[in-house]
PDB file of C-alpha atoms in Angstrom:
ATOM      1  CA  MET A 168     -11.705 100.708  37.316  1.00 44.00           C
ATOM      2  CA  ALA A 169      -8.766  98.338  36.893  1.00 51.00           C
ATOM      3  CA  ARG A 170      -9.345  95.225  34.922  1.00 58.00           C
ATOM      4  CA  THR A 171      -8.203  93.092  37.794  1.00 65.00           C
ATOM      5  CA  GLN A 172      -9.999  95.527  40.475  1.00 73.00           C
ATOM      6  CA  ASN A 173     -13.342  95.344  38.191  1.00 71.00           C
ATOM      7  CA  LEU A 174     -13.227  91.040  38.177  1.00 76.00           C
ATOM      8  CA  ARG A 175     -13.176  90.915  41.766  1.00 80.00           C
ATOM      9  CA  HIS A 176     -15.801  93.112  42.000  1.00 84.00           C
ATOM     10  CA  LYS A 177     -18.227  91.002  39.576  1.00 82.00           C
ATOM     11  CA  VAL A 178     -17.080  87.865  41.319  1.00 86.00           C
ATOM     12  CA  ILE A 179     -17.964  89.621  44.896  1.00 88.00           C
ATOM     13  CA  ASN A 180     -21.091  90.754  43.615  1.00 86.00           C
ATOM     14  CA  GLN A 181     -21.854  86.726  41.717  1.00 85.00           C
ATOM     15  CA  PHE A 182     -21.342  85.450  45.569  1.00 87.00           C
ATOM     16  CA  ILE A 183     -23.608  87.925  47.336  1.00 88.00           C
ATOM     17  CA  ASP A 184     -26.351  86.612  44.871  1.00 84.00           C
ATOM     18  CA  ALA A 185     -25.436  83.325  45.560  1.00 84.00           C
ATOM     19  CA  ILE A 186     -25.884  83.542  49.098  1.00 87.00           C
ATOM     20  CA  ARG A 187     -29.195  85.224  48.672  1.00 85.00           C
ATOM     21  CA  HIS A 188     -30.751  82.675  46.677  1.00 81.00           C
ATOM     22  CA  GLN A 189     -29.126  79.819  48.929  1.00 80.00           C
ATOM     23  CA  HIS A 190     -27.130  78.665  45.860  1.00 80.00           C
ATOM     24  CA  ILE A 191     -23.919  78.678  48.157  1.00 83.00           C
ATOM     25  CA  SER A 192     -24.224  76.734  51.510  1.00 82.00           C
ATOM     26  CA  SER A 193     -23.023  77.242  54.914  1.00 89.00           C
ATOM     27  CA  PRO A 194     -19.925  76.912  55.799  1.00 91.00           C
ATOM     28  CA  LEU A 195     -18.578  77.670  52.271  1.00 90.00           C
ATOM     29  CA  PRO A 196     -16.904  74.753  49.970  1.00 88.00           C
ATOM     30  CA  SER A 197     -13.326  75.024  49.938  1.00 89.00           C
ATOM     31  CA  GLN A 198     -11.430  77.865  48.175  1.00 88.00           C
ATOM     32  CA  SER A 199      -9.870  75.653  45.792  1.00 85.00           C
ATOM     33  CA  LEU A 200     -13.394  74.409  44.871  1.00 85.00           C
ATOM     34  CA  LEU A 201     -14.794  77.965  44.904  1.00 87.00           C
ATOM     35  CA  ALA A 202     -11.956  78.984  42.120  1.00 84.00           C
ATOM     36  CA  ASP A 203     -13.335  76.107  39.931  1.00 79.00           C
ATOM     37  CA  MET A 204     -17.044  77.159  40.300  1.00 80.00           C
ATOM     38  CA  TYR A 205     -16.341  80.667  39.234  1.00 80.00           C
ATOM     39  CA  ASN A 206     -12.879  79.899  36.946  1.00 78.00           C
ATOM     40  CA  VAL A 207     -10.723  82.431  38.573  1.00 82.00           C
ATOM     41  CA  SER A 208      -7.526  82.160  40.881  1.00 85.00           C
ATOM     42  CA  ARG A 209      -7.742  81.029  44.457  1.00 86.00           C
ATOM     43  CA  THR A 210      -5.573  85.151  44.366  1.00 88.00           C
ATOM     44  CA  THR A 211      -9.806  86.206  43.948  1.00 88.00           C
ATOM     45  CA  ILE A 212     -11.567  84.194  45.870  1.00 90.00           C
ATOM     46  CA  ARG A 213      -9.478  85.003  48.956  1.00 90.00           C
ATOM     47  CA  HIS A 214      -9.565  89.095  48.163  1.00 90.00           C
ATOM     48  CA  VAL A 215     -13.581  87.554  48.056  1.00 90.00           C
ATOM     49  CA  LEU A 216     -13.991  86.115  51.048  1.00 93.00           C
ATOM     50  CA  ASN A 217     -11.678  88.695  52.793  1.00 92.00           C
ATOM     51  CA  TYR A 218     -14.341  91.673  51.296  1.00 91.00           C
ATOM     52  CA  LEU A 219     -17.202  89.744  52.626  1.00 92.00           C
ATOM     53  CA  THR A 220     -15.372  88.976  56.407  1.00 93.00           C
ATOM     54  CA  LYS A 221     -14.765  92.567  56.693  1.00 92.00           C
ATOM     55  CA  LYS A 222     -18.566  93.389  56.007  1.00 92.00           C
ATOM     56  CA  GLU A 223     -19.426  90.585  58.426  1.00 93.00           C
ATOM     57  CA  ILE A 224     -21.203  88.663  55.975  1.00 93.00           C
ATOM     58  CA  LEU A 225     -18.833  85.635  56.472  1.00 93.00           C
ATOM     59  CA  ALA A 226     -16.751  84.779  59.723  1.00 93.00           C
ATOM     60  CA  CYS A 227     -13.381  82.678  59.514  1.00 92.00           C
ATOM     61  CA  VAL A 228     -14.006  79.733  61.894  1.00 91.00           C
ATOM     62  CA  GLY A 229     -11.140  77.382  61.794  1.00 88.00           C
ATOM     63  CA  ASN A 230     -10.574  76.697  58.628  1.00 86.00           C
ATOM     64  CA  ASP A 231     -14.176  77.343  57.073  1.00 90.00           C
ATOM     65  CA  TYR A 232     -15.864  80.323  56.147  1.00 93.00           C
ATOM     66  CA  VAL A 233     -19.637  80.427  57.778  1.00 93.00           C
ATOM     67  CA  LEU A 234     -22.397  82.578  57.025  1.00 92.00           C
ATOM     68  CA  ILE A 235     -23.383  85.045  59.764  1.00 93.00           C
ATOM     69  CA  ARG A 236     -25.878  87.558  58.278  1.00 92.00           C
ATOM     70  CA  GLU A 237     -27.586  87.929  54.568  1.00 90.00           C
ATOM     71  CA  PRO A 238     -26.290  90.531  52.271  1.00 90.00           C
ATOM     72  CA  ASN A 239     -28.129  93.083  51.106  1.00 87.00           C
ATOM     73  CA  ASP A 240     -27.527  96.074  48.052  1.00 82.00           C
ATOM     74  CA  ASP A 241     -25.390  98.112  50.084  1.00 85.00           C
ATOM     75  CA  ASP A 242     -22.641  95.135  50.442  1.00 86.00           C
ATOM     76  CA  LEU A 243     -22.901  95.157  46.029  1.00 84.00           C
ATOM     77  CA  LEU A 244     -20.274  96.646  44.417  1.00 82.00           C
ATOM     78  CA  ASP A 245     -19.820  98.897  41.471  1.00 71.00           C
ATOM     79  CA  THR A 246     -18.699  97.278  38.147  1.00 65.00           C
ATOM     80  CA  ILE A 247     -17.837  98.161  34.509  1.00 53.00           C
ATOM     81  CA  ILE A 248     -20.599  97.055  32.103  1.00 50.00           C
ATOM     82  CA  ASP A 249     -17.761  95.776  29.265  1.00 52.00           C
ATOM     83  CA  LEU A 250     -18.234  93.953  25.846  1.00 51.00           C
ATOM     84  CA  PRO A 251     -18.735  90.063  27.758  1.00 55.00           C
ATOM     85  CA  ASP A 252     -21.665  91.563  29.394  1.00 62.00           C
ATOM     86  CA  ILE A 253     -23.045  92.906  25.958  1.00 67.00           C
ATOM     87  CA  GLN A 254     -22.449  89.503  24.845  1.00 80.00           C
ATOM     88  CA  LEU A 255     -24.491  87.781  27.292  1.00 80.00           C
ATOM     89  CA  ASP A 256     -28.111  88.068  25.654  1.00 79.00           C
ATOM     90  CA  GLU A 257     -26.478  86.802  22.487  1.00 83.00           C
ATOM     91  CA  PHE A 258     -25.027  83.756  23.668  1.00 88.00           C
ATOM     92  CA  GLU A 259     -28.197  82.988  25.713  1.00 84.00           C
ATOM     93  CA  SER A 260     -29.928  82.796  22.528  1.00 80.00           C
ATOM     94  CA  PHE A 261     -27.312  80.741  20.877  1.00 86.00           C
ATOM     95  CA  PHE A 262     -27.081  78.197  24.114  1.00 88.00           C
ATOM     96  CA  TYR A 263     -30.585  77.382  23.903  1.00 80.00           C
ATOM     97  CA  LYS A 264     -30.822  76.904  20.161  1.00 78.00           C
ATOM     98  CA  MET A 265     -27.915  74.007  20.588  1.00 84.00           C
ATOM     99  CA  ILE A 266     -30.043  72.667  22.739  1.00 78.00           C
ATOM    100  CA  GLN A 267     -33.250  72.815  20.795  1.00 71.00           C
ATOM    101  CA  ARG A 268     -31.528  71.887  17.685  1.00 75.00           C
ATOM    102  CA  ARG A 269     -30.140  68.597  19.981  1.00 77.00           C
ATOM    103  CA  GLU A 270     -26.280  69.675  19.572  1.00 85.00           C
ATOM    104  CA  LEU A 271     -26.344  69.339  22.957  1.00 83.00           C
ATOM    105  CA  GLN A 272     -27.792  66.004  24.531  1.00 81.00           C
ATOM    106  CA  PRO A 273     -27.630  65.147  28.297  1.00 80.00           C
ATOM    107  CA  GLY A 274     -23.992  63.859  29.328  1.00 86.00           C
ATOM    108  CA  ASP A 275     -22.090  65.574  26.542  1.00 90.00           C
ATOM    109  CA  LYS A 276     -19.109  67.815  27.765  1.00 93.00           C
ATOM    110  CA  PHE A 277     -18.192  70.816  26.561  1.00 92.00           C
ATOM    111  CA  THR A 278     -15.506  73.648  27.224  1.00 92.00           C
ATOM    112  CA  GLU A 279     -16.259  77.320  27.969  1.00 90.00           C
ATOM    113  CA  LEU A 280     -13.944  77.976  24.628  1.00 89.00           C
ATOM    114  CA  GLN A 281     -15.356  75.707  22.461  1.00 91.00           C
ATOM    115  CA  LEU A 282     -18.775  77.255  22.792  1.00 92.00           C
ATOM    116  CA  ALA A 283     -16.625  80.813  22.624  1.00 88.00           C
ATOM    117  CA  HIS A 284     -15.613  80.094  19.693  1.00 87.00           C
ATOM    118  CA  ARG A 285     -18.793  78.530  18.023  1.00 89.00           C
ATOM    119  CA  ALA A 286     -20.657  81.549  19.029  1.00 87.00           C
ATOM    120  CA  ASN A 287     -18.273  84.475  18.116  1.00 83.00           C
ATOM    121  CA  VAL A 288     -18.357  85.978  21.849  1.00 84.00           C
ATOM    122  CA  SER A 289     -15.786  86.577  24.376  1.00 82.00           C
ATOM    123  CA  PRO A 290     -15.195  83.192  26.824  1.00 83.00           C
ATOM    124  CA  VAL A 291     -15.735  85.356  29.769  1.00 82.00           C
ATOM    125  CA  ALA A 292     -19.357  85.809  28.342  1.00 85.00           C
ATOM    126  CA  VAL A 293     -19.763  82.441  28.225  1.00 89.00           C
ATOM    127  CA  ARG A 294     -17.759  81.708  31.794  1.00 88.00           C
ATOM    128  CA  GLU A 295     -20.373  84.175  33.285  1.00 84.00           C
ATOM    129  CA  PHE A 296     -23.973  82.733  31.340  1.00 88.00           C
ATOM    130  CA  LEU A 297     -22.568  79.281  32.151  1.00 89.00           C
ATOM    131  CA  LEU A 298     -22.134  80.112  35.934  1.00 86.00           C
ATOM    132  CA  ARG A 299     -25.823  81.653  35.794  1.00 81.00           C
ATOM    133  CA  PHE A 300     -27.202  78.871  34.223  1.00 83.00           C
ATOM    134  CA  SER A 301     -25.617  76.327  36.349  1.00 83.00           C
ATOM    135  CA  ARG A 302     -27.362  77.550  39.506  1.00 77.00           C
ATOM    136  CA  TYR A 303     -30.937  75.563  37.779  1.00 76.00           C
ATOM    137  CA  ASN A 304     -28.884  72.221  38.359  1.00 78.00           C
ATOM    138  CA  LEU A 305     -29.088  71.299  34.750  1.00 81.00           C
ATOM    139  CA  ILE A 306     -25.272  71.309  33.935  1.00 87.00           C
ATOM    140  CA  GLU A 307     -22.108  70.473  36.142  1.00 88.00           C
ATOM    141  CA  ASN A 308     -19.029  72.454  36.642  1.00 89.00           C
ATOM    142  CA  ILE A 309     -16.409  69.068  35.893  1.00 89.00           C
ATOM    143  CA  ARG A 310     -12.830  71.657  36.385  1.00 85.00           C
ATOM    144  CA  ARG A 311     -12.342  74.525  35.448  1.00 81.00           C
ATOM    145  CA  GLY A 312     -13.375  75.305  31.966  1.00 86.00           C
ATOM    146  CA  LEU A 313     -14.934  72.122  31.155  1.00 92.00           C
ATOM    147  CA  TRP A 314     -18.708  71.208  31.896  1.00 94.00           C
ATOM    148  CA  SER A 315     -21.600  68.814  31.385  1.00 92.00           C
ATOM    149  CA  LEU A 316     -25.116  68.886  30.518  1.00 87.00           C
ATOM    150  CA  LYS A 317     -27.175  66.658  32.904  1.00 83.00           C
ATOM    151  CA  LYS A 318     -30.107  64.448  32.940  1.00 77.00           C
ATOM    152  CA  PHE A 319     -32.672  65.152  35.131  1.00 72.00           C
ATOM    153  CA  GLU A 320     -35.341  62.573  36.299  1.00 73.00           C
ATOM    154  CA  GLN A 321     -38.890  62.178  36.865  1.00 75.00           C
ATOM    155  CA  ASN A 322     -38.358  63.555  40.486  1.00 80.00           C
ATOM    156  CA  TYR A 323     -37.073  66.355  39.275  1.00 76.00           C
ATOM    157  CA  ALA A 324     -39.547  67.253  37.185  1.00 75.00           C
ATOM    158  CA  GLU A 325     -42.364  66.615  39.596  1.00 80.00           C
ATOM    159  CA  LYS A 326     -41.304  68.823  41.859  1.00 81.00           C
ATOM    160  CA  LEU A 327     -40.953  71.709  39.401  1.00 78.00           C
ATOM    161  CA  PHE A 328     -44.364  70.743  38.192  1.00 81.00           C
ATOM    162  CA  GLU A 329     -45.685  71.470  41.674  1.00 85.00           C
ATOM    163  CA  LEU A 330     -43.948  75.043  41.999  1.00 83.00           C
ATOM    164  CA  ARG A 331     -45.078  75.901  38.785  1.00 84.00           C
ATOM    165  CA  GLU A 332     -49.194  75.481  39.662  1.00 88.00           C
ATOM    166  CA  LEU A 333     -48.877  77.203  43.278  1.00 89.00           C
ATOM    167  CA  LEU A 334     -47.310  80.057  41.026  1.00 89.00           C
ATOM    168  CA  GLU A 335     -49.482  80.394  38.403  1.00 92.00           C
ATOM    169  CA  THR A 336     -52.454  79.240  40.491  1.00 94.00           C
ATOM    170  CA  HIS A 337     -51.520  82.452  42.024  1.00 94.00           C
ATOM    171  CA  ALA A 338     -50.967  84.863  39.411  1.00 94.00           C
ATOM    172  CA  LEU A 339     -53.980  84.046  37.647  1.00 96.00           C
ATOM    173  CA  THR A 340     -56.070  84.759  40.938  1.00 96.00           C
ATOM    174  CA  ARG A 341     -53.932  88.395  40.856  1.00 96.00           C
ATOM    175  CA  PHE A 342     -54.721  88.529  37.418  1.00 97.00           C
ATOM    176  CA  MET A 343     -58.764  88.050  37.290  1.00 97.00           C
ATOM    177  CA  ASN A 344     -58.598  90.963  39.988  1.00 96.00           C
ATOM    178  CA  LEU A 345     -56.795  93.458  37.890  1.00 95.00           C
ATOM    179  CA  PRO A 346     -58.084  96.678  37.395  1.00 95.00           C
ATOM    180  CA  LYS A 347     -60.803  97.068  34.094  1.00 92.00           C
ATOM    181  CA  GLU A 348     -58.065  99.530  32.540  1.00 93.00           C
ATOM    182  CA  ASP A 349     -54.652  97.232  33.284  1.00 94.00           C
ATOM    183  CA  LYS A 350     -53.397  96.793  29.775  1.00 94.00           C
ATOM    184  CA  ARG A 351     -52.925  93.307  30.598  1.00 95.00           C
ATOM    185  CA  TRP A 352     -56.466  92.674  29.615  1.00 96.00           C
ATOM    186  CA  VAL A 353     -56.139  93.909  26.243  1.00 95.00           C
ATOM    187  CA  GLN A 354     -52.805  91.792  26.040  1.00 95.00           C
ATOM    188  CA  ALA A 355     -54.547  88.764  27.001  1.00 96.00           C
ATOM    189  CA  LYS A 356     -56.995  89.390  24.208  1.00 96.00           C
ATOM    190  CA  GLU A 357     -54.146  90.129  22.021  1.00 96.00           C
ATOM    191  CA  LEU A 358     -52.845  86.900  23.151  1.00 95.00           C
ATOM    192  CA  LEU A 359     -56.042  85.083  21.958  1.00 95.00           C
ATOM    193  CA  TYR A 360     -55.853  86.544  18.362  1.00 95.00           C
ATOM    194  CA  GLN A 361     -52.522  85.172  18.109  1.00 94.00           C
ATOM    195  CA  HIS A 362     -53.309  81.417  19.482  1.00 94.00           C
ATOM    196  CA  ARG A 363     -56.412  81.507  16.847  1.00 94.00           C
ATOM    197  CA  GLU A 364     -53.613  82.888  14.199  1.00 92.00           C
ATOM    198  CA  LEU A 365     -51.364  80.213  14.761  1.00 91.00           C
ATOM    199  CA  ARG A 366     -53.798  77.627  15.032  1.00 91.00           C
ATOM    200  CA  GLU A 367     -54.464  77.584  11.515  1.00 90.00           C
ATOM    201  CA  THR A 368     -51.465  76.838  10.407  1.00 89.00           C
ATOM    202  CA  VAL A 369     -49.839  75.046  13.665  1.00 81.00           C
ATOM    203  CA  VAL A 370     -49.617  71.484  11.489  1.00 82.00           C
ATOM    204  CA  ASP A 371     -46.467  73.359   9.423  1.00 82.00           C
ATOM    205  CA  ASN A 372     -45.409  75.815  12.186  1.00 81.00           C
ATOM    206  CA  TYR A 373     -46.244  73.701  15.537  1.00 79.00           C
ATOM    207  CA  ARG A 374     -42.590  74.698  16.847  1.00 77.00           C
ATOM    208  CA  THR A 375     -43.345  78.256  16.880  1.00 82.00           C
ATOM    209  CA  PHE A 376     -45.598  77.769  19.769  1.00 85.00           C
ATOM    210  CA  SER A 377     -42.723  77.685  22.333  1.00 79.00           C
ATOM    211  CA  GLU A 378     -42.600  81.819  22.381  1.00 81.00           C
ATOM    212  CA  LEU A 379     -46.232  81.915  22.300  1.00 88.00           C
ATOM    213  CA  ASP A 380     -46.170  79.431  24.841  1.00 87.00           C
ATOM    214  CA  ARG A 381     -43.544  82.255  26.751  1.00 82.00           C
ATOM    215  CA  LYS A 382     -45.775  85.165  26.262  1.00 88.00           C
ATOM    216  CA  PHE A 383     -48.651  83.023  27.977  1.00 93.00           C
ATOM    217  CA  HIS A 384     -47.019  82.219  30.865  1.00 88.00           C
ATOM    218  CA  SER A 385     -45.274  85.333  30.940  1.00 87.00           C
ATOM    219  CA  LEU A 386     -48.391  87.627  30.967  1.00 93.00           C
ATOM    220  CA  LEU A 387     -49.725  85.222  33.430  1.00 93.00           C
ATOM    221  CA  LEU A 388     -46.950  85.532  35.838  1.00 90.00           C
ATOM    222  CA  SER A 389     -46.436  89.447  35.711  1.00 91.00           C
ATOM    223  CA  ALA A 390     -49.759  89.682  37.326  1.00 93.00           C
ATOM    224  CA  ALA A 391     -48.079  88.838  40.809  1.00 89.00           C
ATOM    225  CA  ASP A 392     -46.054  91.571  40.192  1.00 87.00           C
ATOM    226  CA  ASN A 393     -43.001  89.636  42.045  1.00 83.00           C
ATOM    227  CA  PRO A 394     -39.786  89.633  40.360  1.00 76.00           C
ATOM    228  CA  PHE A 395     -39.305  85.898  41.870  1.00 74.00           C
ATOM    229  CA  PHE A 396     -41.912  84.466  40.051  1.00 74.00           C
ATOM    230  CA  GLU A 397     -40.451  85.870  36.874  1.00 69.00           C
ATOM    231  CA  GLN A 398     -37.254  84.414  37.412  1.00 68.00           C
ATOM    232  CA  SER A 399     -39.546  80.966  38.384  1.00 69.00           C
ATOM    233  CA  LEU A 400     -40.095  81.612  34.654  1.00 66.00           C
ATOM    234  CA  ASP A 401     -36.848  81.369  33.323  1.00 67.00           C
ATOM    235  CA  MET A 402     -36.069  77.887  34.751  1.00 67.00           C
ATOM    236  CA  VAL A 403     -39.924  76.738  33.028  1.00 67.00           C
ATOM    237  CA  THR A 404     -38.424  78.077  30.002  1.00 63.00           C
ATOM    238  CA  ILE A 405     -35.213  76.213  30.176  1.00 65.00           C
ATOM    239  CA  ILE A 406     -37.129  72.901  31.072  1.00 65.00           C
ATOM    240  CA  PHE A 407     -40.451  73.120  28.941  1.00 60.00           C
ATOM    241  CA  HIS A 408     -39.985  75.459  26.025  1.00 51.00           C
ATOM    242  CA  PHE A 409     -36.540  73.749  24.972  1.00 53.00           C
ATOM    243  CA  HIS A 410     -36.996  70.592  26.450  1.00 55.00           C
ATOM    244  CA  TYR A 411     -33.758  68.965  25.370  1.00 51.00           C
ATOM    245  CA  GLN A 412     -34.419  65.460  26.723  1.00 54.00           C
ATOM    246  CA  TRP A 413     -38.163  65.353  25.711  1.00 57.00           C
ATOM    247  CA  ASP A 414     -39.106  62.580  23.148  1.00 61.00           C
ATOM    248  CA  ASP A 415     -40.124  64.930  20.199  1.00 64.00           C
ATOM    249  CA  SER A 416     -41.845  62.196  18.305  1.00 71.00           C
ATOM    250  CA  ASP A 417     -45.590  63.599  19.050  1.00 75.00           C
ATOM    251  CA  LEU A 418     -44.539  67.532  19.599  1.00 76.00           C
ATOM    252  CA  ARG A 419     -47.061  68.356  16.561  1.00 83.00           C
ATOM    253  CA  GLN A 420     -49.923  66.998  18.937  1.00 86.00           C
ATOM    254  CA  ARG A 421     -48.948  67.676  22.043  1.00 85.00           C
ATOM    255  CA  ASN A 422     -48.304  71.485  20.856  1.00 87.00           C
ATOM    256  CA  ILE A 423     -51.740  71.544  18.899  1.00 90.00           C
ATOM    257  CA  LEU A 424     -53.330  70.192  22.067  1.00 92.00           C
ATOM    258  CA  ALA A 425     -51.472  73.332  24.255  1.00 91.00           C
ATOM    259  CA  ILE A 426     -52.987  75.883  21.825  1.00 94.00           C
ATOM    260  CA  GLU A 427     -56.402  74.860  22.286  1.00 95.00           C
ATOM    261  CA  GLU A 428     -55.528  74.690  26.253  1.00 96.00           C
ATOM    262  CA  HIS A 429     -54.197  77.977  26.128  1.00 96.00           C
ATOM    263  CA  MET A 430     -57.339  79.337  24.197  1.00 97.00           C
ATOM    264  CA  THR A 431     -59.796  78.072  26.522  1.00 97.00           C
ATOM    265  CA  ILE A 432     -57.795  79.397  29.273  1.00 97.00           C
ATOM    266  CA  LEU A 433     -57.477  82.935  27.476  1.00 97.00           C
ATOM    267  CA  SER A 434     -61.376  82.830  26.795  1.00 97.00           C
ATOM    268  CA  ALA A 435     -62.099  82.360  30.286  1.00 97.00           C
ATOM    269  CA  ILE A 436     -59.934  85.080  31.506  1.00 97.00           C
ATOM    270  CA  VAL A 437     -61.292  87.896  28.935  1.00 96.00           C
ATOM    271  CA  SER A 438     -64.697  87.095  30.182  1.00 96.00           C
ATOM    272  CA  HIS A 439     -63.713  87.254  33.742  1.00 96.00           C
ATOM    273  CA  CYS A 440     -64.873  83.821  34.381  1.00 96.00           C
ATOM    274  CA  ASP A 441     -62.633  83.100  37.691  1.00 95.00           C
ATOM    275  CA  LEU A 442     -63.592  79.488  38.515  1.00 96.00           C
ATOM    276  CA  GLN A 443     -63.654  78.362  34.973  1.00 97.00           C
ATOM    277  CA  ALA A 444     -59.749  80.158  34.156  1.00 97.00           C
ATOM    278  CA  ALA A 445     -58.854  78.508  37.166  1.00 96.00           C
ATOM    279  CA  ASN A 446     -59.992  75.055  36.321  1.00 96.00           C
ATOM    280  CA  GLU A 447     -58.664  75.305  33.015  1.00 96.00           C
ATOM    281  CA  LEU A 448     -55.134  76.199  33.806  1.00 96.00           C
ATOM    282  CA  ARG A 449     -55.279  73.026  35.964  1.00 95.00           C
ATOM    283  CA  ASN A 450     -56.078  70.885  33.295  1.00 95.00           C
ATOM    284  CA  HIS A 451     -53.467  72.381  31.123  1.00 93.00           C
ATOM    285  CA  LEU A 452     -50.766  71.880  34.167  1.00 90.00           C
ATOM    286  CA  ASN A 453     -51.349  68.636  34.733  1.00 90.00           C
ATOM    287  CA  THR A 454     -51.739  67.658  30.971  1.00 89.00           C
ATOM    288  CA  ALA A 455     -48.301  69.275  30.430  1.00 84.00           C
ATOM    289  CA  LYS A 456     -46.859  67.432  33.341  1.00 83.00           C
ATOM    290  CA  GLN A 457     -48.101  63.928  31.961  1.00 84.00           C
ATOM    291  CA  SER A 458     -46.868  64.527  28.958  1.00 80.00           C
ATOM    292  CA  MET A 459     -42.998  65.526  30.682  1.00 77.00           C
ATOM    293  CA  ILE A 460     -43.692  62.347  32.434  1.00 77.00           C
ATOM    294  CA  ARG A 461     -44.429  60.085  29.424  1.00 77.00           C
ATOM    295  CA  SER A 462     -41.605  61.594  27.591  1.00 72.00           C
ATOM    296  CA  LEU A 463     -38.814  60.846  29.992  1.00 70.00           C
ATOM    297  CA  ASN A 464     -40.293  57.391  30.773  1.00 70.00           C
ATOM    298  CA  ARG A 465     -39.552  56.558  26.880  1.00 65.00           C
TER     299      ARG A 465
END
């Protein structure tokens, strides 16, 4: 597949994904704005719009393109998995570490070329990651190749917590009804043991809690057996594990408390105490919510 054709196919697939997840609204933005959003030429955008029109996903009404049906998997096109795709995971880890180390702060501007040079990856890999990351509304594409890290407000955090509570309380109910032979019961016991181990050294190793936190919530959400729940975990990870806007002066205390709350929830889970597990989970989520609000206010 020629390089230009492969690029067009990738952008078509990105458009379809964006439409399916309601990241692009109807009518579509202008062609020039779409070109800036995806960092491609207007010629490529026109090719994408023509394809989606032929598939009767879009229709041209006057000067606008409007959505007339939801795309599905059959509308996707084959693409070549090349080096930039392999580098996506590597750059994702690098980007999150920059946030965690506060090398990127709310309001900071950065270019794709700068990040590609620092991470030693292809600019294409950087661009693709940033386009995917932008759906969380935490970065802004100022113009082609230039981005800014946005600040999120308390209202944003509270809405995210509302979603988190709905998903995780539902997932916990599903977890408590798993068959006895399900491997996740063993994983819960192993995770409880890992929390006990970290508690012994948490005063010095409190920053390592973020990975254990992800394991805990990932295990919980896995019981829902729903890919959309897993996608929500990505957003939770970005906000709560890297918390780039938090005041981290009391991070040690927050993590120590979170470990204890996790252990209480896990103990109730492995003991099959449904009501206690549900109550302790709500208490844990409320603790995290209040911590973030206090931090944002500071």
